[in-house]
PDB file of N, CA and C in Angstrom:
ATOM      1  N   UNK Q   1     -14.334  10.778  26.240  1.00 49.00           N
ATOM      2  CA  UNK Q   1     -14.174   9.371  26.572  1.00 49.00           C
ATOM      3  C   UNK Q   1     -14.693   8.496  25.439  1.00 49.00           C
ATOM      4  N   UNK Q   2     -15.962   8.884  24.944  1.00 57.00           N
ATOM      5  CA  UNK Q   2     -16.358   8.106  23.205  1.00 57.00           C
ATOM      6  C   UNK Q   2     -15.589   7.897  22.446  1.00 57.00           C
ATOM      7  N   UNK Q   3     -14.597   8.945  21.848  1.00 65.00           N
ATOM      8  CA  UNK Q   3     -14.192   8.934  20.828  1.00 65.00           C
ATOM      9  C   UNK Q   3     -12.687   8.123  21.241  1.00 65.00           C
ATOM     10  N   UNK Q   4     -11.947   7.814  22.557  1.00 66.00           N
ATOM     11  CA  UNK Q   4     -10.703   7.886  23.139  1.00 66.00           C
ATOM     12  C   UNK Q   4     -11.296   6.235  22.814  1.00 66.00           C
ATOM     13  N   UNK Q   5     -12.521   5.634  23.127  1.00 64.00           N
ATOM     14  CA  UNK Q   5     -12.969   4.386  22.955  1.00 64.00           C
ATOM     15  C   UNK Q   5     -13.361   3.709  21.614  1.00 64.00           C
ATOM     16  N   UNK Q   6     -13.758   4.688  20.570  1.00 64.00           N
ATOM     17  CA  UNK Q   6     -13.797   4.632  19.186  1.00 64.00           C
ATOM     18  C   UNK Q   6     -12.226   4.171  18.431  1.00 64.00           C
ATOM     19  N   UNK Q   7     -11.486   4.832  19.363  1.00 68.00           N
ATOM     20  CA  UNK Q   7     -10.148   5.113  18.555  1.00 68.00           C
ATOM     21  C   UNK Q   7      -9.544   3.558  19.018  1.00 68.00           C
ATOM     22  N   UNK Q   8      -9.802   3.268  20.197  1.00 67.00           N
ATOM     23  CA  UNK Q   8      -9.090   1.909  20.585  1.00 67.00           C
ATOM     24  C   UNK Q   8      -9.720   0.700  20.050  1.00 67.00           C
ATOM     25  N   UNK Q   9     -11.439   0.492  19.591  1.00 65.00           N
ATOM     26  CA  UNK Q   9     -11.813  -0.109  18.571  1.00 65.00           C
ATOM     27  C   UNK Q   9     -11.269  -0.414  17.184  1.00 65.00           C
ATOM     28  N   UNK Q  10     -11.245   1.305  16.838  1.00 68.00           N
ATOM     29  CA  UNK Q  10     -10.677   0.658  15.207  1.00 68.00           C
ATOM     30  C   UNK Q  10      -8.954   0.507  15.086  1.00 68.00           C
ATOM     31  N   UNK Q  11      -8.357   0.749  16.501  1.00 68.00           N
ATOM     32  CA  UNK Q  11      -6.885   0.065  15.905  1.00 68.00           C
ATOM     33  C   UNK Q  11      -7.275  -1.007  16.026  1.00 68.00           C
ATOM     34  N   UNK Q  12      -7.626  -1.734  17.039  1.00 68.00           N
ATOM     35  CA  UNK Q  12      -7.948  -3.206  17.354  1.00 68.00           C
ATOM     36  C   UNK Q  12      -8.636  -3.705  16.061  1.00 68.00           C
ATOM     37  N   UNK Q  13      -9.856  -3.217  15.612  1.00 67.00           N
ATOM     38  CA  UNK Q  13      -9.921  -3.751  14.592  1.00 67.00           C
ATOM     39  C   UNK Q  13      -9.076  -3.843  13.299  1.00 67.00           C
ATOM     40  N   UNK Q  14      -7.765  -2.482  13.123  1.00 62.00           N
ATOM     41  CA  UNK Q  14      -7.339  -2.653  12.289  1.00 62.00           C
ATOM     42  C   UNK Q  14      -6.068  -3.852  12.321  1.00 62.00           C
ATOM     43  N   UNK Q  15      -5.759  -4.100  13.720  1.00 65.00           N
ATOM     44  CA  UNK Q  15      -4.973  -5.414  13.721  1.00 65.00           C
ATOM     45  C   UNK Q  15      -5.263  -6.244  13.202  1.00 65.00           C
ATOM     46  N   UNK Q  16      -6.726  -6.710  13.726  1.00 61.00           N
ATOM     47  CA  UNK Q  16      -7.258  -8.228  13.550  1.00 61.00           C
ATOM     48  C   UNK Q  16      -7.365  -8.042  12.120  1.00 61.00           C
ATOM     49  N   UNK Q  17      -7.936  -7.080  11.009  1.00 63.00           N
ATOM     50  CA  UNK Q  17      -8.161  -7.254   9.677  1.00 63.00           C
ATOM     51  C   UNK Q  17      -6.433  -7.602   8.798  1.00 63.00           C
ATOM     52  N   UNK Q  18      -5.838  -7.192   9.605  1.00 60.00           N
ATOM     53  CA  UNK Q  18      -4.184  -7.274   8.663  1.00 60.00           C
ATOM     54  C   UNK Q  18      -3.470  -8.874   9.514  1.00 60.00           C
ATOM     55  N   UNK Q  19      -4.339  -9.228  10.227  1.00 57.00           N
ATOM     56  CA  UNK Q  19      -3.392 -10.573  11.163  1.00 57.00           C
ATOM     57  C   UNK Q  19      -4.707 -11.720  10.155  1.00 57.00           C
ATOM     58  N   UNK Q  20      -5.765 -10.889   9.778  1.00 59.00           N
ATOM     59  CA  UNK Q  20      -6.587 -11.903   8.952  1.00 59.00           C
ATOM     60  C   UNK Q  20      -6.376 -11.885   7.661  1.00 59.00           C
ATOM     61  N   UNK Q  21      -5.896 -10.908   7.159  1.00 56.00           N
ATOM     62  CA  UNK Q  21      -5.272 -10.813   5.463  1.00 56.00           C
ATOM     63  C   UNK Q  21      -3.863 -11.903   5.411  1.00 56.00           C
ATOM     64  N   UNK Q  22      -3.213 -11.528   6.970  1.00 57.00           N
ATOM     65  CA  UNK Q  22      -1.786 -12.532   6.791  1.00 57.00           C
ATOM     66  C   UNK Q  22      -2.157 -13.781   6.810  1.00 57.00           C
ATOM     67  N   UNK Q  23      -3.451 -14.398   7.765  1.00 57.00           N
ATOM     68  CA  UNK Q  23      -3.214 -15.660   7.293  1.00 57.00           C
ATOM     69  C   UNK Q  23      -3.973 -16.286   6.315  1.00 57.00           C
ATOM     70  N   UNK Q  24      -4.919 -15.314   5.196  1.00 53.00           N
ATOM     71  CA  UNK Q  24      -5.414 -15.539   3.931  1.00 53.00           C
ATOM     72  C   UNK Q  24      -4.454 -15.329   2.620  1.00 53.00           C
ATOM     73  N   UNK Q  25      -3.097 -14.773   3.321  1.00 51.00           N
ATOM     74  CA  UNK Q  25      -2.354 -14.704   2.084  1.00 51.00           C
ATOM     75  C   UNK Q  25      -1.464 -16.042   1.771  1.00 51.00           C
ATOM     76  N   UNK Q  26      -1.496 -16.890   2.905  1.00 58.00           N
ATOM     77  CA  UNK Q  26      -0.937 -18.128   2.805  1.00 58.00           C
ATOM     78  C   UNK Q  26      -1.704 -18.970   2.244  1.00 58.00           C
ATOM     79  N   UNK Q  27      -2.800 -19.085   2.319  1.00 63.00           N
ATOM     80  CA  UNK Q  27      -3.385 -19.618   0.934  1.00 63.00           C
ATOM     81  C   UNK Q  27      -3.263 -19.205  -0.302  1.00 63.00           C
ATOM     82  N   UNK Q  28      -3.116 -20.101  -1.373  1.00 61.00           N
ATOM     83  CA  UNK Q  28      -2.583 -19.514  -2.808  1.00 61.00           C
ATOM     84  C   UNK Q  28      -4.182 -18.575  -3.161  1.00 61.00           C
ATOM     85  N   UNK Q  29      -5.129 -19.439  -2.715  1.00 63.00           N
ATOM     86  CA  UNK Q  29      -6.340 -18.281  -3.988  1.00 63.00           C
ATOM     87  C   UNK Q  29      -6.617 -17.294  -2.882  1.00 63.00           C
ATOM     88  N   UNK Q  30      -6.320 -16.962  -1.839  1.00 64.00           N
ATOM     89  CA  UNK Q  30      -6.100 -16.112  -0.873  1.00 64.00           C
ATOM     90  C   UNK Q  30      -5.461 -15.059  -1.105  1.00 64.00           C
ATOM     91  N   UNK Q  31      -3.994 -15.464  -1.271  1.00 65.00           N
ATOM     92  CA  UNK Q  31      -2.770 -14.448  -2.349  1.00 65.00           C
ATOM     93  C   UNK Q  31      -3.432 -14.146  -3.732  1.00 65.00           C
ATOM     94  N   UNK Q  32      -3.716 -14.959  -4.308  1.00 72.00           N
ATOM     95  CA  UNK Q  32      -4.494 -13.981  -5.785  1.00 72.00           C
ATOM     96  C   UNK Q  32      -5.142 -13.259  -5.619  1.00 72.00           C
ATOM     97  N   UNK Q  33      -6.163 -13.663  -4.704  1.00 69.00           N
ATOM     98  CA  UNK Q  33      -7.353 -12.344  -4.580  1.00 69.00           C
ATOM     99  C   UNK Q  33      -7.227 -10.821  -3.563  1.00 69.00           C
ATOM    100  N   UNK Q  34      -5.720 -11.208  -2.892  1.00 66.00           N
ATOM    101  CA  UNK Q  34      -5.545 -10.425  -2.510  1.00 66.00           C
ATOM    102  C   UNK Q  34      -4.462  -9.606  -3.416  1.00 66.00           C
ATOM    103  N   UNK Q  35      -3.921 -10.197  -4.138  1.00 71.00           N
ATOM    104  CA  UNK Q  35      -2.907  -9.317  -4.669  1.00 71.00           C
ATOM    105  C   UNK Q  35      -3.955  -8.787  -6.273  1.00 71.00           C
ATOM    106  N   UNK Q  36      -4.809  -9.498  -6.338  1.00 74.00           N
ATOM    107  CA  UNK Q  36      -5.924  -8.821  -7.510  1.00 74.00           C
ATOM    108  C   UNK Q  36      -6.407  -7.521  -7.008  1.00 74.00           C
ATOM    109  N   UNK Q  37      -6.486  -7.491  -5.530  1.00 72.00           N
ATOM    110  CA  UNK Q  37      -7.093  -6.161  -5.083  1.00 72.00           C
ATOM    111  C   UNK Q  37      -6.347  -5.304  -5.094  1.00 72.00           C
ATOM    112  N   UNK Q  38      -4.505  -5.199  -4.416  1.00 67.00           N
ATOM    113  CA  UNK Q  38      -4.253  -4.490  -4.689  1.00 67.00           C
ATOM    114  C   UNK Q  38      -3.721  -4.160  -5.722  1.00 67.00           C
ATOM    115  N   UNK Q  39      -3.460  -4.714  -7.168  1.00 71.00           N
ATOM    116  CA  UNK Q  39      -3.650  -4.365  -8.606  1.00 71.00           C
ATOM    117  C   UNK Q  39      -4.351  -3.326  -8.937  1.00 71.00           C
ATOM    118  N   UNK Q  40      -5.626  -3.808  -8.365  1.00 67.00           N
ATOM    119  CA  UNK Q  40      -7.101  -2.436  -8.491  1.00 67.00           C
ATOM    120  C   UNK Q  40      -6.905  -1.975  -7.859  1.00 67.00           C
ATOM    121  N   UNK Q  41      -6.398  -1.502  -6.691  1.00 63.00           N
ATOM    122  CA  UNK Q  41      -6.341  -0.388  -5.820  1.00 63.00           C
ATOM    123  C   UNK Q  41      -5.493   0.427  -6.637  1.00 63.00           C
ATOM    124  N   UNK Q  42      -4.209  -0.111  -6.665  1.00 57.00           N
ATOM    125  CA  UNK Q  42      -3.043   0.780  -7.167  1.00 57.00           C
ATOM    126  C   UNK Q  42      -3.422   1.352  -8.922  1.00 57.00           C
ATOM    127  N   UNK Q  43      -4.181   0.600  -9.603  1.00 60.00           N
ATOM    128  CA  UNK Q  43      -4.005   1.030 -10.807  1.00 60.00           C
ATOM    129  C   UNK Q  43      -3.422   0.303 -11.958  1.00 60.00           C
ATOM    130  N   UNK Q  44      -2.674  -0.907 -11.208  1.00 59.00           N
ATOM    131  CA  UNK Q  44      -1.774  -1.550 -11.883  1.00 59.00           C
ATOM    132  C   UNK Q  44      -0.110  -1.301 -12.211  1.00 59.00           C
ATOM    133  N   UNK Q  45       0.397  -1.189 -12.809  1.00 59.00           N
ATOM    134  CA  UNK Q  45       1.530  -0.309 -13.208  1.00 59.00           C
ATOM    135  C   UNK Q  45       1.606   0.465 -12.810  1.00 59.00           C
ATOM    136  N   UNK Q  46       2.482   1.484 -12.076  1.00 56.00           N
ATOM    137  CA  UNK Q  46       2.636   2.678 -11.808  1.00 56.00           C
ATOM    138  C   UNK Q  46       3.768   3.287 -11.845  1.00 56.00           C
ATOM    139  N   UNK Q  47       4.202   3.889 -12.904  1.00 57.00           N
ATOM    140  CA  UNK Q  47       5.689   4.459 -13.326  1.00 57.00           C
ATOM    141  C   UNK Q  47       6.046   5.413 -11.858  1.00 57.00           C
ATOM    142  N   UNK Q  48       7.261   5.279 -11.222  1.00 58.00           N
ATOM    143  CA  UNK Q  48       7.825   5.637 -10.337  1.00 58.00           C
ATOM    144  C   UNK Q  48       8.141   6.927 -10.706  1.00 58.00           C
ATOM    145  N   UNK Q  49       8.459   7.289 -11.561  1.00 57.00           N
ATOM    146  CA  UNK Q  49       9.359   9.143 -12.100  1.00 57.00           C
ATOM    147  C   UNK Q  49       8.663   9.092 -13.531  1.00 57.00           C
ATOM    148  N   UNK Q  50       7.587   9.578 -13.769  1.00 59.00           N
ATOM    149  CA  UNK Q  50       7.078   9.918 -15.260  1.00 59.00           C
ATOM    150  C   UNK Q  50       8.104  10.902 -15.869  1.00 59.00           C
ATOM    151  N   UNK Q  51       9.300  11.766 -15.425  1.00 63.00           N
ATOM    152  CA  UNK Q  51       9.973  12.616 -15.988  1.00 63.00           C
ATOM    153  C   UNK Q  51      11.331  11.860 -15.567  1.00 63.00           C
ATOM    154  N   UNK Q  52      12.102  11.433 -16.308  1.00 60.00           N
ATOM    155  CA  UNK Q  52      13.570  11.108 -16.132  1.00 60.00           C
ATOM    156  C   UNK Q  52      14.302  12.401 -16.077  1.00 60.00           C
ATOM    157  N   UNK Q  53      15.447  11.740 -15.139  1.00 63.00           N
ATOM    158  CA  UNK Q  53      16.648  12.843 -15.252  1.00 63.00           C
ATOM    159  C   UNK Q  53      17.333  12.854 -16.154  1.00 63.00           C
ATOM    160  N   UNK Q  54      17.491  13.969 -16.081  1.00 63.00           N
ATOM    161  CA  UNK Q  54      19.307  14.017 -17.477  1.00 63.00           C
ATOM    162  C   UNK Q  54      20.134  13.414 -17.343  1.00 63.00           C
ATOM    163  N   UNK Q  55      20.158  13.055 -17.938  1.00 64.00           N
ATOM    164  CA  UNK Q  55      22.226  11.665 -18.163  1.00 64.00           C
ATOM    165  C   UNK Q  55      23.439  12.533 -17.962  1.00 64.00           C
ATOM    166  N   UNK Q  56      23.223  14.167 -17.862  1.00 63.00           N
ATOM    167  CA  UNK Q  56      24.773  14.305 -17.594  1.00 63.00           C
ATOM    168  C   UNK Q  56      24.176  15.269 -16.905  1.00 63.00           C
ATOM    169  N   UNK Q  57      25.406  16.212 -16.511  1.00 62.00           N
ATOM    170  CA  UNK Q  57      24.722  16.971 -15.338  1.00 62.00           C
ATOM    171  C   UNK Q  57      25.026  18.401 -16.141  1.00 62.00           C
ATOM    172  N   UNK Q  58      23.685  19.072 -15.910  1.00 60.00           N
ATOM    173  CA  UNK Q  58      23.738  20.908 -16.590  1.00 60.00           C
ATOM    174  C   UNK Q  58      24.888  21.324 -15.913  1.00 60.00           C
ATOM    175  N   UNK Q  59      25.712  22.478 -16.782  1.00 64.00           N
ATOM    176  CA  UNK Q  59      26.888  23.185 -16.503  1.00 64.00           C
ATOM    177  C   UNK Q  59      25.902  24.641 -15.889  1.00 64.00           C
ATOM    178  N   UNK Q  60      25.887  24.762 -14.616  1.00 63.00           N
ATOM    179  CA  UNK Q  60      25.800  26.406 -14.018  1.00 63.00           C
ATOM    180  C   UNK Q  60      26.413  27.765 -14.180  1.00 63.00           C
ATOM    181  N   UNK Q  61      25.681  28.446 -15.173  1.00 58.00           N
ATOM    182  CA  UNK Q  61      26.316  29.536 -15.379  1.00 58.00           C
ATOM    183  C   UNK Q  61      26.091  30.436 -14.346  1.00 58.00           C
ATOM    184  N   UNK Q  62      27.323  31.327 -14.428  1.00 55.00           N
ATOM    185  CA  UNK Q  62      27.019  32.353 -13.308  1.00 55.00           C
ATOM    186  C   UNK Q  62      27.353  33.890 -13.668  1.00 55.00           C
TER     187      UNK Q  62
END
């Protein structure tokens, strides 16, 4: 029963923290500092495919 009550805490809390980020992102220095964080979270840049595909397609030998 603790933990079934733990668990309904932190969704609840995880609502209220993302219904409180939404209405700090409508402020402009709200949006900077939130999009500064996730900059630092992510790393910044993050190349999607560090290995490109080939431009034509390999012939299968058999």
């Amino acid at each position: 029963m603790h933990s079934a009550m733990g668990k309904v805490w932190f969704i609840v809390g995880l609502v209220a923290s993302r219904y409180y980020i939404a209405i700090d992102a409508t402020n402009i220095i709200g949006f900077s500092l939130l999009f500064a964080a996730l900059f630092s979270l992510t790393g910044g840049y993050m190349e999607p495919d560090p290995t490109p595909l080939p431009r034509r397609r390999l012939k299968l030998f058999r």
